[in-house]
Amino acid sequence: MRGKLKVYLGYAAGVGKTFRMLDDAQALRQKGADVAIGYFEPHGRKETIAKIEGLEIIPRKKLAYAGSQFEEMDTEAILQRKPAVALVDEFAHTNVPGSARLKRWQDVEALLDAGIDVLTTLNVQHLESLNDQVWDVTGVRVRETVPDWVVDGADEVIFVDLTPRALRNRLERGVVYAPEKAQKAMENFFIESNLTALREMAMRHAAHELEEKLESAPAGRAEGREAERILICLTGRPSSAMLIRRARRVADYLQAGCLALHVKREPAMDEVAERHLNFARNLRIETHVVQGEDVAKTIADFARNERVTQIFMGRSAPLPWWKRFEETTVQKLVRQAHDMQVTIVAERRR
Amino acid sequence: MSKHEDRRPDPGELLRRVEAGERRESRGRLKVFLGYAPRVGKSLRMFDEGRRRKERGQDVVVAALQQPAGPEIQAVVDRLETVPQDQGAIDLVAMFRRHPQVCLIDGLAQSNPPGSRNPQRWQDVRDLLDHGIAVITAVNVQHIREQQDAVERITHRRAAHSIPQAFLQEADEIEVVDAPPEALLEGAAPAKMPDARQLSELRELALLLAADVIDRQLQGYLDEHGVTARWGAQERILVCLTPKSNAVEMLRSGYRNATRFHGALIAAYVEQSEIGAEDRTRLESHLTLARELGAEVHCLQGADFVQAILDFGRDQRITQLFLGHSMRNPRTAFLRGPMDRLIDAADEFDVRIFPHRNAE
């Protein structure tokens, strides 16, 4: 049987996710559960370190990369030890090159598959679908992301809250980071408006996870659900990643099907488009490639065939002057797909 | 920070802010721990914060404790000074005399016994704040008046005592106390507790309530600093109504989207001078439907339809614009229509095109 996944969701470093996770682990241990720490990041926080007392720690694995020593979670050792419950801090972590798996969430999947329950910590800004929104609000492009479906699959998501004021107080007192780093953090990422916006996102996401579970439960709300299907039109344009994330998010909330289409004019595959298709597949979007001369018509025909209700696309590139009097792909598509809704996703720029 | 011009508030708004600021300065700070059901642990969190503040040197006093208190809570309270209650109510006279920096008040929604200074405990809290005493308190979602209908739909019960949501809105800080339903059900008397499913629904309700409160506070903060907000955490959908648009489909879809996202639904039309009687009637019926679906309806003025929509959309921090489109003769495409101009200019929101039903 697959293990259960419990995610402690926060909105920034220092809100108390790890502390809360350790607190629950201690309670489990007292009830006689076989608990072990798979990976724990103490960050030198005294109260947190005190919380690990009595818990078994599975030693980390040492790896050499680019002439330096790195330490990663030793997934194989945990699998061998096979505790009932494993604690894995920092769910969104990217492993150092040369590790068996690219991402820590993939290590966690391996533990779950082996029947080990996992407790883990995550900040909301690491969710793939929120990447653009987080960047827009904070100016920070988060590199380490977790696909939403991984978190959607968690058995329990617990929102760990702390008010931004309390968090900034903790920073000031040096509880979260060393003084110099704390000062920098408070002037940049940890400004009050950023923290408030991220916190609201985390609350809404925690509520969304609950709703997903309630609706998929047998006694789910019997409110009639239209069978919506969303089609993402992919090109090689750089804003495609933003388009994919946005469409995926809307599809998730509407509980709609989600597929992606790339129309190529020539038999050869565009390398950039291929990368975008790959990205879509990582987010569990079914991808299709079709060859066609008339892009708009090809999309409309495909969409009709697939019973698509809504098409998502990026803005058309401006036409060169000699084509000024022609229609853009968006214009053509709106005219051809007149039985569907067409959404043009904004290229939100800071 | 923002690429748009900062908004300048009008003088009345400025005066209101100055007054609010002055009131805030002399007033004690209010912090509320919000839980979704009994046993979620909010009282323990509150008293524990009091203990930690005392250890950091603040003058902390317990003014109200719910009985029976669990052993964990009792252990924390024992380390704090308590001002005894006066016949089941907070002893305000004793509190004003003692005048601590911070006081801890459990069971915010409690009513006071007849003959007390205030009928409700939350009114006592307001008096304490007015006297410059900071208050940390705890409340469950079923005690928020505006949420009680929703709570009753979930649990088929209604709590007798309640506080107005506006009071929660006034809080300087609100902190959510979240825990899985199993933790609440463990060892509880089953008859008194909602079941696991009901608890999950209450939990969602509490999270969304907190998110809404925070959203309004964030908006207030941004207004205070004269900044137009960027893409917020909440979905805000603007349905653009015209006499010819397929308004029923657009509004229904907008309603559904807003509901699923727990976002806001706004409908707007741009006032036109030359409008026939038939179009006027159609527009009126669209507006009626919009109001029935709970949309906030706005009438915009402006010579330029596109500019009016863009300005309003930015001001309202919308994330999606729903727009109707007629399938006119493709040969006129080069006369870039309102749809194309909106798509070109909309940097901050998606544009969703709904074909007119009587197209072609």
XYZ file of C-alpha atoms in Angstrom:
710
model
C 0.000 0.000 0.000
C 1.205 3.457 -0.878
C 2.252 5.664 2.015
C 0.341 8.792 2.989
C 1.698 12.245 2.211
C 1.208 15.139 4.595
C 2.326 18.607 3.481
C 2.944 21.501 5.880
C 2.232 24.510 3.687
C 3.620 27.941 4.559
C 4.310 31.199 2.771
C 7.908 31.987 3.715
C 10.926 30.719 5.596
C 10.494 31.082 9.344
C 6.705 30.689 9.674
C 7.179 27.450 11.601
C 6.522 24.639 9.121
C 9.423 22.444 10.235
C 8.665 23.095 13.886
C 5.060 22.056 13.408
C 6.108 18.951 11.466
C 8.511 17.921 14.231
C 5.823 18.579 16.824
C 3.480 16.169 15.051
C 6.313 13.652 14.637
C 6.977 13.713 18.391
C 3.285 13.107 19.054
C 3.339 10.155 16.641
C 6.440 8.740 18.326
C 4.791 8.986 21.727
C 1.911 6.955 20.356
C 4.442 4.307 19.417
C 4.866 4.995 15.690
C 8.209 4.171 14.042
C 9.312 7.663 13.007
C 12.623 8.638 11.408
C 14.011 11.868 10.026
C 14.941 11.450 6.367
C 16.059 15.012 5.875
C 16.027 17.976 8.205
C 17.322 21.489 7.653
C 18.005 23.044 11.082
C 19.010 26.532 9.773
C 20.535 26.957 13.248
C 17.119 27.610 14.824
C 17.289 26.710 18.484
C 13.627 25.955 19.196
C 13.440 23.729 16.136
C 16.635 21.844 16.948
C 15.352 21.145 20.453
C 12.316 19.513 18.853
C 14.287 16.688 17.217
C 15.314 15.250 20.578
C 14.742 11.517 20.651
C 13.997 11.206 16.932
C 16.174 8.926 14.833
C 18.046 10.690 12.026
C 19.026 8.781 8.911
C 22.459 10.151 7.913
C 22.680 12.200 4.724
C 24.533 11.063 1.673
C 27.709 12.925 0.697
C 28.188 13.781 -2.963
C 31.027 15.486 -4.790
C 30.068 17.904 -7.538
C 32.199 20.508 -9.331
C 34.934 20.094 -6.763
C 32.700 20.660 -3.735
C 31.083 18.378 -1.216
C 27.278 18.327 -1.062
C 24.887 16.533 1.220
C 21.580 15.155 0.054
C 18.881 12.987 1.523
C 19.891 9.315 1.371
C 16.712 7.925 -0.166
C 18.135 4.430 -0.591
C 19.118 4.279 3.087
C 15.594 5.346 4.113
C 14.081 2.715 1.824
C 16.325 0.129 3.436
C 15.546 1.274 6.978
C 11.828 1.496 6.025
C 10.328 3.434 8.953
C 6.529 3.777 9.153
C 6.850 7.557 8.918
C 9.668 9.602 7.387
C 10.182 13.354 7.801
C 11.454 15.135 4.711
C 12.096 18.850 4.971
C 12.032 21.194 1.936
C 9.865 19.353 -0.540
C 10.773 21.667 -3.458
C 14.532 21.122 -3.198
C 16.509 20.339 -6.364
C 19.139 17.639 -5.884
C 22.741 18.210 -6.830
C 23.585 16.816 -10.313
C 24.588 13.199 -10.124
C 21.851 12.274 -7.667
C 19.586 9.383 -8.531
C 16.614 11.727 -8.921
C 16.418 15.331 -10.055
C 14.028 16.598 -7.405
C 13.322 15.842 -3.782
C 9.615 15.413 -4.497
C 10.632 12.509 -6.724
C 12.567 10.999 -3.817
C 9.413 11.395 -1.737
C 7.377 9.627 -4.434
C 9.804 6.694 -4.141
C 9.303 6.587 -0.361
C 5.519 6.720 -0.740
C 5.617 3.938 -3.325
C 7.511 1.814 -0.801
C 4.644 2.284 1.662
C 6.349 4.857 3.885
C 4.212 7.751 5.172
C 5.925 11.093 4.559
C 5.632 14.415 6.346
C 7.107 17.291 4.340
C 7.318 21.098 4.246
C 6.585 23.451 1.351
C 6.177 27.158 0.742
C 3.371 28.210 -1.567
C 5.697 30.078 -3.943
C 7.188 26.778 -5.063
C 3.949 25.638 -6.665
C 4.410 25.567 -10.413
C 1.053 27.152 -11.289
C 1.723 30.150 -9.048
C 5.157 30.875 -10.468
C 4.125 33.852 -12.621
C 1.840 35.296 -9.992
C 4.596 35.123 -7.376
C 7.015 36.788 -9.763
C 4.477 39.483 -10.536
C 3.850 40.236 -6.874
C 7.366 39.905 -5.466
C 9.689 40.296 -8.438
C 11.293 36.984 -7.566
C 11.381 34.211 -10.152
C 11.302 31.034 -8.054
C 13.483 28.384 -9.700
C 12.668 25.352 -7.620
C 9.102 24.334 -8.385
C 6.821 21.399 -7.654
C 4.116 20.418 -10.154
C 0.662 21.024 -8.686
C -0.482 17.454 -9.216
C 2.114 16.227 -6.733
C 0.644 18.415 -3.992
C -2.934 17.709 -5.152
C -2.129 14.052 -4.505
C -1.248 14.709 -0.847
C -3.578 13.131 1.682
C -3.401 16.177 3.908
C -2.284 19.773 3.474
C -1.917 21.740 6.700
C -1.649 25.493 6.513
C 0.986 26.791 8.914
C 0.270 30.412 9.674
C 2.141 33.264 11.258
C 1.273 36.907 10.696
C 3.732 38.930 8.581
C 4.324 41.196 11.566
C 5.215 38.257 13.784
C 7.457 36.858 11.067
C 9.287 40.164 10.676
C 9.679 40.306 14.465
C 11.247 36.864 14.370
C 13.619 38.030 11.646
C 14.556 41.071 13.705
C 15.280 38.920 16.729
C 17.554 36.755 14.577
C 15.434 33.636 14.994
C 15.164 32.909 11.273
C 18.479 33.985 9.749
C 21.794 35.358 10.930
C 21.522 39.146 11.560
C 23.154 40.307 8.310
C 21.073 38.011 6.142
C 17.953 38.915 8.112
C 18.469 42.622 7.495
C 18.801 42.048 3.757
C 15.776 39.769 3.717
C 13.607 42.341 5.460
C 14.444 44.975 2.894
C 13.752 42.703 -0.055
C 11.631 39.601 -0.148
C 10.268 39.885 3.387
C 8.588 43.270 2.973
C 5.109 43.354 4.425
C 3.160 43.629 1.165
C 5.000 40.629 -0.341
C 4.408 38.536 2.730
C 0.745 39.477 2.876
C 0.169 38.565 -0.771
C 2.026 35.250 -0.454
C 0.128 34.438 2.693
C -3.171 35.065 0.980
C -2.087 32.784 -1.869
C -1.186 30.055 0.618
C -4.552 30.322 2.380
C -6.436 30.196 -0.894
C -4.388 27.256 -2.053
C -4.962 25.337 1.181
C -8.707 25.994 0.775
C -8.515 24.846 -2.838
C -6.865 21.570 -1.823
C -9.651 20.938 0.671
C -12.302 21.662 -1.914
C -10.690 19.288 -4.417
C -10.804 16.525 -1.849
C -14.370 17.265 -0.830
C -15.536 17.202 -4.433
C -13.767 13.985 -5.273
C -15.216 12.300 -2.170
C -18.199 10.016 -2.869
C -20.595 12.356 -1.081
C -19.307 15.347 -3.067
C -21.559 18.286 -3.777
C -24.058 17.186 -6.393
C -23.981 20.525 -8.184
C -24.100 19.898 -11.931
C -20.685 20.173 -13.493
C -20.309 21.046 -17.134
C -17.777 19.003 -19.002
C -15.349 21.798 -19.803
C -12.300 21.113 -21.873
C -9.462 23.553 -22.254
C -7.071 23.533 -25.198
C -3.727 25.314 -24.989
C -2.247 26.475 -28.298
C 1.523 26.257 -28.091
C 3.992 28.114 -30.186
C 7.720 28.550 -29.773
C 7.220 31.944 -28.166
C 8.855 32.470 -24.767
C 5.576 33.394 -23.070
C 4.335 29.847 -23.678
C 5.428 28.682 -20.229
C 3.282 31.392 -18.673
C 0.405 30.410 -20.935
C 0.694 26.755 -19.925
C 0.785 27.529 -16.208
C -2.176 29.873 -16.427
C -4.331 27.457 -18.429
C -3.422 24.574 -16.135
C -4.465 26.623 -13.136
C -7.806 27.636 -14.650
C -8.446 24.022 -15.685
C -7.669 22.845 -12.140
C -10.085 25.285 -10.582
C -12.836 24.588 -13.114
C -12.111 20.866 -12.884
C -11.838 20.902 -16.639
C -9.908 18.611 -18.958
C -6.699 20.136 -20.243
C -4.823 19.420 -23.478
C -2.212 21.200 -25.530
C -1.706 21.487 -29.269
C 1.234 22.600 -31.346
C 0.598 23.256 -35.030
C 3.731 22.991 -37.123
C 3.967 24.207 -40.669
C 6.863 21.927 -41.648
C 7.541 18.268 -40.867
C 10.575 19.165 -38.717
C 9.923 19.823 -35.045
C 10.773 23.212 -33.568
C 13.148 22.668 -30.643
C 11.635 25.409 -28.490
C 8.104 24.129 -29.089
C 9.302 20.660 -28.130
C 10.570 22.051 -24.829
C 7.208 23.670 -24.138
C 5.385 20.444 -24.945
C 7.662 18.674 -22.489
C 6.889 21.234 -19.839
C 3.161 20.737 -20.466
C 3.544 16.973 -20.102
C 5.300 17.493 -16.759
C 2.169 19.288 -15.593
C 0.086 16.312 -16.735
C -1.316 17.956 -19.826
C -2.038 15.705 -22.787
C -0.066 17.051 -25.770
C -0.691 16.817 -29.506
C 1.279 17.905 -32.556
C -0.484 18.431 -35.875
C 0.902 19.633 -39.178
C -1.125 22.252 -41.039
C -0.717 25.206 -43.372
C -3.597 27.272 -41.971
C -2.823 27.460 -38.251
C -6.144 28.947 -37.145
C -8.200 26.469 -39.136
C -6.122 23.525 -37.905
C -6.632 24.614 -34.289
C -10.375 25.168 -34.743
C -10.854 21.776 -36.424
C -8.830 19.981 -33.798
C -10.711 21.738 -30.998
C -14.098 20.878 -32.453
C -13.052 17.247 -32.823
C -11.921 17.106 -29.204
C -15.097 18.809 -27.922
C -13.061 21.686 -26.545
C -15.068 24.464 -24.869
C -12.303 26.976 -24.371
C -9.107 27.770 -26.267
C -6.177 29.387 -24.482
C -3.547 31.193 -26.492
C -0.961 33.930 -26.299
C -1.204 37.242 -28.061
C -0.270 37.110 -31.747
C 3.059 38.643 -32.660
C 2.636 42.010 -34.391
C 2.380 41.581 -38.139
C 5.125 42.948 -40.415
C 4.117 46.062 -42.348
C 3.454 44.272 -45.630
C 0.893 42.080 -43.862
C -0.811 44.877 -41.996
C -4.076 44.281 -43.782
C -4.198 40.599 -42.957
C -5.818 39.062 -39.950
C -3.740 37.862 -37.001
C -4.023 34.244 -35.859
C -6.096 35.395 -32.894
C -8.539 37.222 -35.171
C -8.798 34.270 -37.505
C -9.272 31.836 -34.666
C -11.969 33.891 -32.980
C -13.827 33.887 -36.300
C -13.317 30.173 -37.026
C -13.875 28.828 -33.521
C -17.133 30.758 -33.171
C -18.708 27.984 -31.123
C -16.025 28.199 -28.405
C -14.585 30.726 -26.016
C -11.115 31.987 -26.819
C -8.929 33.289 -24.006
C -5.904 35.409 -24.787
C -3.566 35.157 -21.830
C -1.847 38.380 -20.842
C 1.914 38.570 -20.964
C 2.165 39.901 -17.473
C 5.405 41.809 -17.247
C 6.873 43.575 -14.309
C 7.342 49.724 -8.451
C 4.206 49.985 -10.518
C 4.285 50.832 -14.170
C 1.057 52.764 -13.839
C 0.690 56.198 -12.404
C 0.199 56.191 -8.716
C -3.286 57.061 -7.701
C -3.856 60.224 -5.745
C -6.564 59.903 -3.137
C -9.116 62.717 -2.858
C -8.993 65.092 0.185
C -11.916 63.426 1.992
C -10.189 60.087 1.683
C -6.968 61.623 3.012
C -8.725 63.109 6.020
C -10.370 59.785 6.770
C -6.957 58.121 6.688
C -5.349 60.674 8.970
C -8.152 60.203 11.479
C -7.936 56.447 11.233
C -4.178 56.705 11.713
C -4.564 58.848 14.838
C -7.120 56.487 16.272
C -4.807 53.589 15.577
C -1.850 55.221 17.253
C -3.441 55.556 20.669
C -5.406 52.359 20.354
C -4.127 49.012 21.566
C -3.316 46.414 18.926
C -5.784 43.609 18.336
C -4.655 40.144 17.324
C -7.171 37.382 16.651
C -6.537 33.650 16.381
C -9.145 32.189 14.037
C -10.073 28.516 14.198
C -12.537 26.436 12.223
C -13.922 24.349 15.088
C -13.482 23.675 18.796
C -10.350 21.688 19.748
C -8.327 23.045 16.812
C -5.864 24.487 19.318
C -6.406 28.230 18.986
C -6.648 28.901 22.738
C -3.396 27.090 23.383
C -1.731 29.060 20.588
C -3.027 32.310 22.044
C -1.889 31.637 25.622
C 1.424 30.313 24.354
C 2.001 33.571 22.498
C 1.247 35.369 25.778
C 3.804 33.225 27.562
C 6.480 33.903 24.942
C 5.778 37.635 25.033
C 6.086 37.617 28.820
C 9.417 35.828 28.514
C 10.512 38.610 26.179
C 9.650 41.148 28.852
C 6.147 42.304 27.961
C 3.558 42.897 30.685
C 0.973 40.203 29.930
C -2.229 39.415 31.825
C -4.975 36.802 31.367
C -8.404 38.468 31.401
C -10.641 35.577 30.354
C -10.132 31.828 30.307
C -12.725 29.335 29.046
C -13.535 26.587 31.546
C -12.878 23.743 31.580
C -9.362 24.424 30.288
C -7.282 21.441 29.157
C -4.132 20.534 31.119
C -1.844 21.972 28.417
C -3.625 25.341 28.516
C -3.747 25.322 32.318
C 0.000 24.722 32.450
C 0.649 27.804 30.318
C -1.892 29.984 32.142
C -0.334 29.035 35.492
C 2.834 30.816 34.387
C 0.900 34.024 33.707
C -0.811 36.590 35.909
C -4.621 36.403 35.861
C -7.058 39.219 36.633
C -10.037 37.304 38.050
C -13.353 37.593 36.224
C -16.280 39.344 37.843
C -19.338 37.065 37.798
C -18.496 35.525 34.433
C -17.492 38.762 32.741
C -14.137 40.463 32.240
C -13.544 42.814 35.183
C -13.030 45.960 33.137
C -12.550 48.251 36.153
C -9.806 46.004 37.492
C -8.287 45.771 34.006
C -8.179 49.545 33.534
C -6.590 49.914 36.960
C -4.044 47.171 36.312
C -3.484 48.448 32.765
C -1.157 45.767 31.364
C 0.541 46.073 27.978
C -1.190 42.998 26.660
C -4.202 41.023 27.806
C -5.320 37.570 26.711
C -9.028 36.915 26.185
C -10.411 33.517 25.299
C -13.933 32.974 23.962
C -14.344 36.282 22.164
C -17.978 35.554 21.162
C -19.199 35.097 24.750
C -22.138 37.155 26.011
C -21.870 38.932 29.344
C -24.348 38.328 32.171
C -27.219 40.846 32.505
C -26.200 44.058 34.243
C -22.675 44.066 32.812
C -21.223 47.217 31.301
C -21.463 45.718 27.770
C -23.815 42.959 26.611
C -21.049 41.266 24.572
C -17.459 40.357 25.334
C -16.172 41.730 22.006
C -17.459 45.131 23.127
C -15.346 44.778 26.287
C -12.391 44.110 23.989
C -13.146 47.316 22.099
C -13.120 49.257 25.396
C -9.793 47.721 26.373
C -8.310 48.646 22.990
C -9.629 52.208 23.379
C -7.756 52.373 26.679
C -4.539 51.528 24.872
C -4.330 47.924 26.023
C -3.316 45.384 23.374
C -5.601 42.354 23.148
C -4.890 38.862 21.907
C -8.020 36.808 21.512
C -9.416 33.675 19.848
C -12.614 32.880 17.976
C -14.088 30.142 15.779
C -15.666 30.705 12.394
C -19.131 29.657 13.573
C -19.156 32.727 15.800
C -18.656 35.217 12.964
C -22.136 36.609 12.313
C -21.843 36.957 8.542
C -20.610 33.348 8.278
C -23.343 31.787 10.380
C -25.684 30.978 7.479
C -22.879 29.135 5.715
C -21.932 27.324 8.925
C -25.543 26.320 9.510
C -25.770 24.887 5.987
C -22.764 22.702 6.797
C -23.480 21.624 10.373
C -27.273 22.220 10.671
C -26.517 24.126 13.829
C -26.193 27.756 14.711
C -24.113 29.128 17.560
C -26.033 31.387 19.938
C -23.275 33.987 20.331
C -21.638 35.902 17.532
C -19.422 38.861 16.704
C -19.736 41.095 13.631
C -17.254 40.360 10.868
C -16.398 44.062 10.794
C -14.752 43.587 14.172
C -12.489 40.924 12.682
C -11.738 43.299 9.827
C -10.534 45.884 12.343
C -7.964 43.514 13.798
C -4.347 44.495 13.225
C -3.447 40.855 12.852
C -5.393 37.691 12.262
C -3.762 34.293 12.449
C -5.294 31.061 11.210
C -5.001 27.966 13.379
C -5.239 24.953 11.117
C -5.106 21.229 11.884
C -6.429 18.100 10.211
C -9.994 17.095 11.240
C -8.766 13.761 12.669
C -6.790 15.665 15.279
C -10.016 17.337 16.432
C -12.094 14.165 16.437
C -9.560 12.164 18.453
C -11.025 11.507 21.876
C -13.878 13.999 21.385
C -17.428 13.334 22.469
C -18.830 12.405 19.039
C -22.297 13.859 19.620
C -20.922 17.345 20.105
C -18.637 17.423 17.087
C -19.380 17.825 13.378
C -18.231 14.829 11.305
C -14.986 14.766 9.304
C -16.624 16.020 6.107
C -18.366 18.892 7.857
C -15.096 19.783 9.548
C -13.347 19.923 6.175
C -16.006 22.289 4.876
C -15.699 24.496 7.967
C -11.953 24.456 7.506
C -12.278 25.681 3.942
C -14.697 28.379 5.079
C -12.286 29.641 7.746
C -9.341 29.751 5.311
C -11.336 31.683 2.725
C -12.654 34.088 5.342
C -9.119 34.805 6.510
C -7.959 35.233 2.893
C -10.733 37.771 2.259
C -9.915 39.729 5.403
C -6.254 39.795 4.428
C -7.057 40.793 0.865
C -8.930 43.836 2.105
C -6.114 44.703 4.471
C -3.572 44.383 1.663
C -5.719 46.641 -0.484
C -5.835 49.152 2.367
C -2.078 49.036 2.728
C -1.553 49.591 -0.994
C -4.073 52.443 -1.062
C -2.341 54.044 1.890
C 0.897 54.004 -0.048
C -0.857 55.256 -3.169
C 0.116 52.232 -5.217
C -1.999 50.479 -7.805
C -1.896 46.836 -6.890
C -0.293 44.261 -9.079
C -1.720 40.863 -9.845
C -3.233 39.897 -6.516
C -3.967 36.520 -5.037
C -7.664 36.750 -5.798
C -9.260 36.182 -9.196
C -11.347 39.169 -10.226
C -13.539 38.784 -13.281
C -14.953 41.713 -15.209
C -17.833 40.974 -17.575
C -18.133 43.699 -20.149
C -21.781 44.191 -21.108
C -23.091 45.691 -24.318
C -26.649 45.513 -25.732
C -25.563 43.049 -28.429
C -23.356 40.782 -26.318
C -24.283 37.279 -25.341
C -24.648 38.464 -21.777
C -26.444 35.448 -20.360
C -23.640 33.062 -21.279
C -20.946 35.523 -20.245
C -22.507 36.248 -16.864
C -23.243 32.594 -16.110
C -19.702 31.638 -17.023
C -18.357 34.576 -15.025
C -20.411 33.537 -12.032
C -19.172 29.966 -12.297
C -15.552 31.049 -12.623
C -15.804 33.505 -9.746
C -17.404 30.836 -7.571
C -14.818 28.208 -8.371
C -11.975 30.622 -7.711
C -13.717 32.186 -4.715
C -13.080 35.408 -6.559
C -15.029 38.561 -7.352
C -17.540 39.074 -10.156
C -17.879 42.561 -11.574
C -20.037 43.670 -14.495
C -19.636 46.970 -16.312
C -21.060 48.743 -19.312
C -19.881 51.899 -20.974
C -22.592 54.553 -21.196
C -23.553 55.337 -24.780
C -25.580 58.379 -25.787
C -27.241 57.028 -28.902
C -28.917 53.837 -27.914
C -32.238 52.581 -29.267
C -35.193 51.605 -27.106
C -34.766 47.932 -27.956
C -31.066 47.945 -27.051
C -31.836 49.834 -23.861
C -34.285 47.112 -22.827
C -31.784 44.354 -23.602
C -29.087 46.115 -21.627
C -31.416 46.609 -18.666
C -32.231 42.895 -18.583
C -28.510 42.068 -18.686
C -27.889 44.357 -15.738
C -30.733 42.771 -13.800
C -29.272 39.323 -14.383
C -25.828 40.555 -13.329
C -27.247 41.830 -10.041
C -29.160 38.596 -9.502
C -25.909 36.672 -9.842
C -24.361 38.857 -7.170
C -22.129 40.862 -9.494
C -21.013 44.324 -8.575
C -22.443 46.466 -11.408
C -20.734 49.632 -12.638
C -21.669 52.157 -15.290
C -18.603 53.686 -16.905
C -18.360 57.086 -18.552
C -15.907 57.795 -21.306
C -15.795 58.767 -24.922
C -13.579 55.815 -25.747
C -15.031 52.388 -24.955
C -11.643 50.643 -24.913
C -9.939 53.231 -22.708
C -12.849 53.232 -20.239
C -12.653 49.456 -19.873
C -8.864 49.458 -19.551
C -8.817 52.156 -16.874
C -11.578 50.518 -14.902
C -9.995 47.077 -15.226
C -6.680 48.314 -13.858
C -8.308 50.219 -11.060
C -10.257 47.136 -10.032
C -7.218 44.832 -10.258
C -9.081 42.472 -12.532
C -7.436 39.262 -13.707
C -9.884 38.266 -16.465
C -11.992 40.310 -18.861
C -15.003 38.670 -20.508
C -15.838 40.285 -23.796
C -18.471 39.615 -26.441
C -17.513 39.639 -30.084
C -19.525 39.766 -33.244
C -18.220 37.858 -36.251
C -18.183 40.704 -38.675
C -16.893 40.680 -42.180
C -13.247 39.533 -42.073
C -12.406 42.110 -44.762
C -12.721 44.848 -42.169
C -10.097 43.190 -39.986
C -7.522 45.904 -40.630
C -9.819 48.389 -38.922
C -8.612 47.079 -35.616
C -11.782 46.746 -33.567
C -12.265 47.122 -29.815
C -11.419 43.449 -29.262
C -8.021 43.777 -30.922
C -7.228 47.007 -29.161
C -8.152 45.490 -25.794
C -6.042 42.410 -26.424
C -3.088 44.568 -27.457
C -3.321 46.773 -24.377
C -4.251 44.216 -21.722
C -0.936 43.453 -20.027
C -2.356 42.536 -16.663
C -5.456 40.527 -17.445
C -6.553 37.737 -19.730
C -9.190 38.517 -22.321
C -11.824 35.866 -22.898
C -13.812 36.260 -26.086
C -17.423 35.089 -26.226
C -18.920 34.959 -29.706
C -22.318 36.636 -30.103
C -24.859 33.892 -30.393
C -26.676 35.410 -33.349
C -23.357 35.610 -35.169
C -22.997 35.897 -38.985
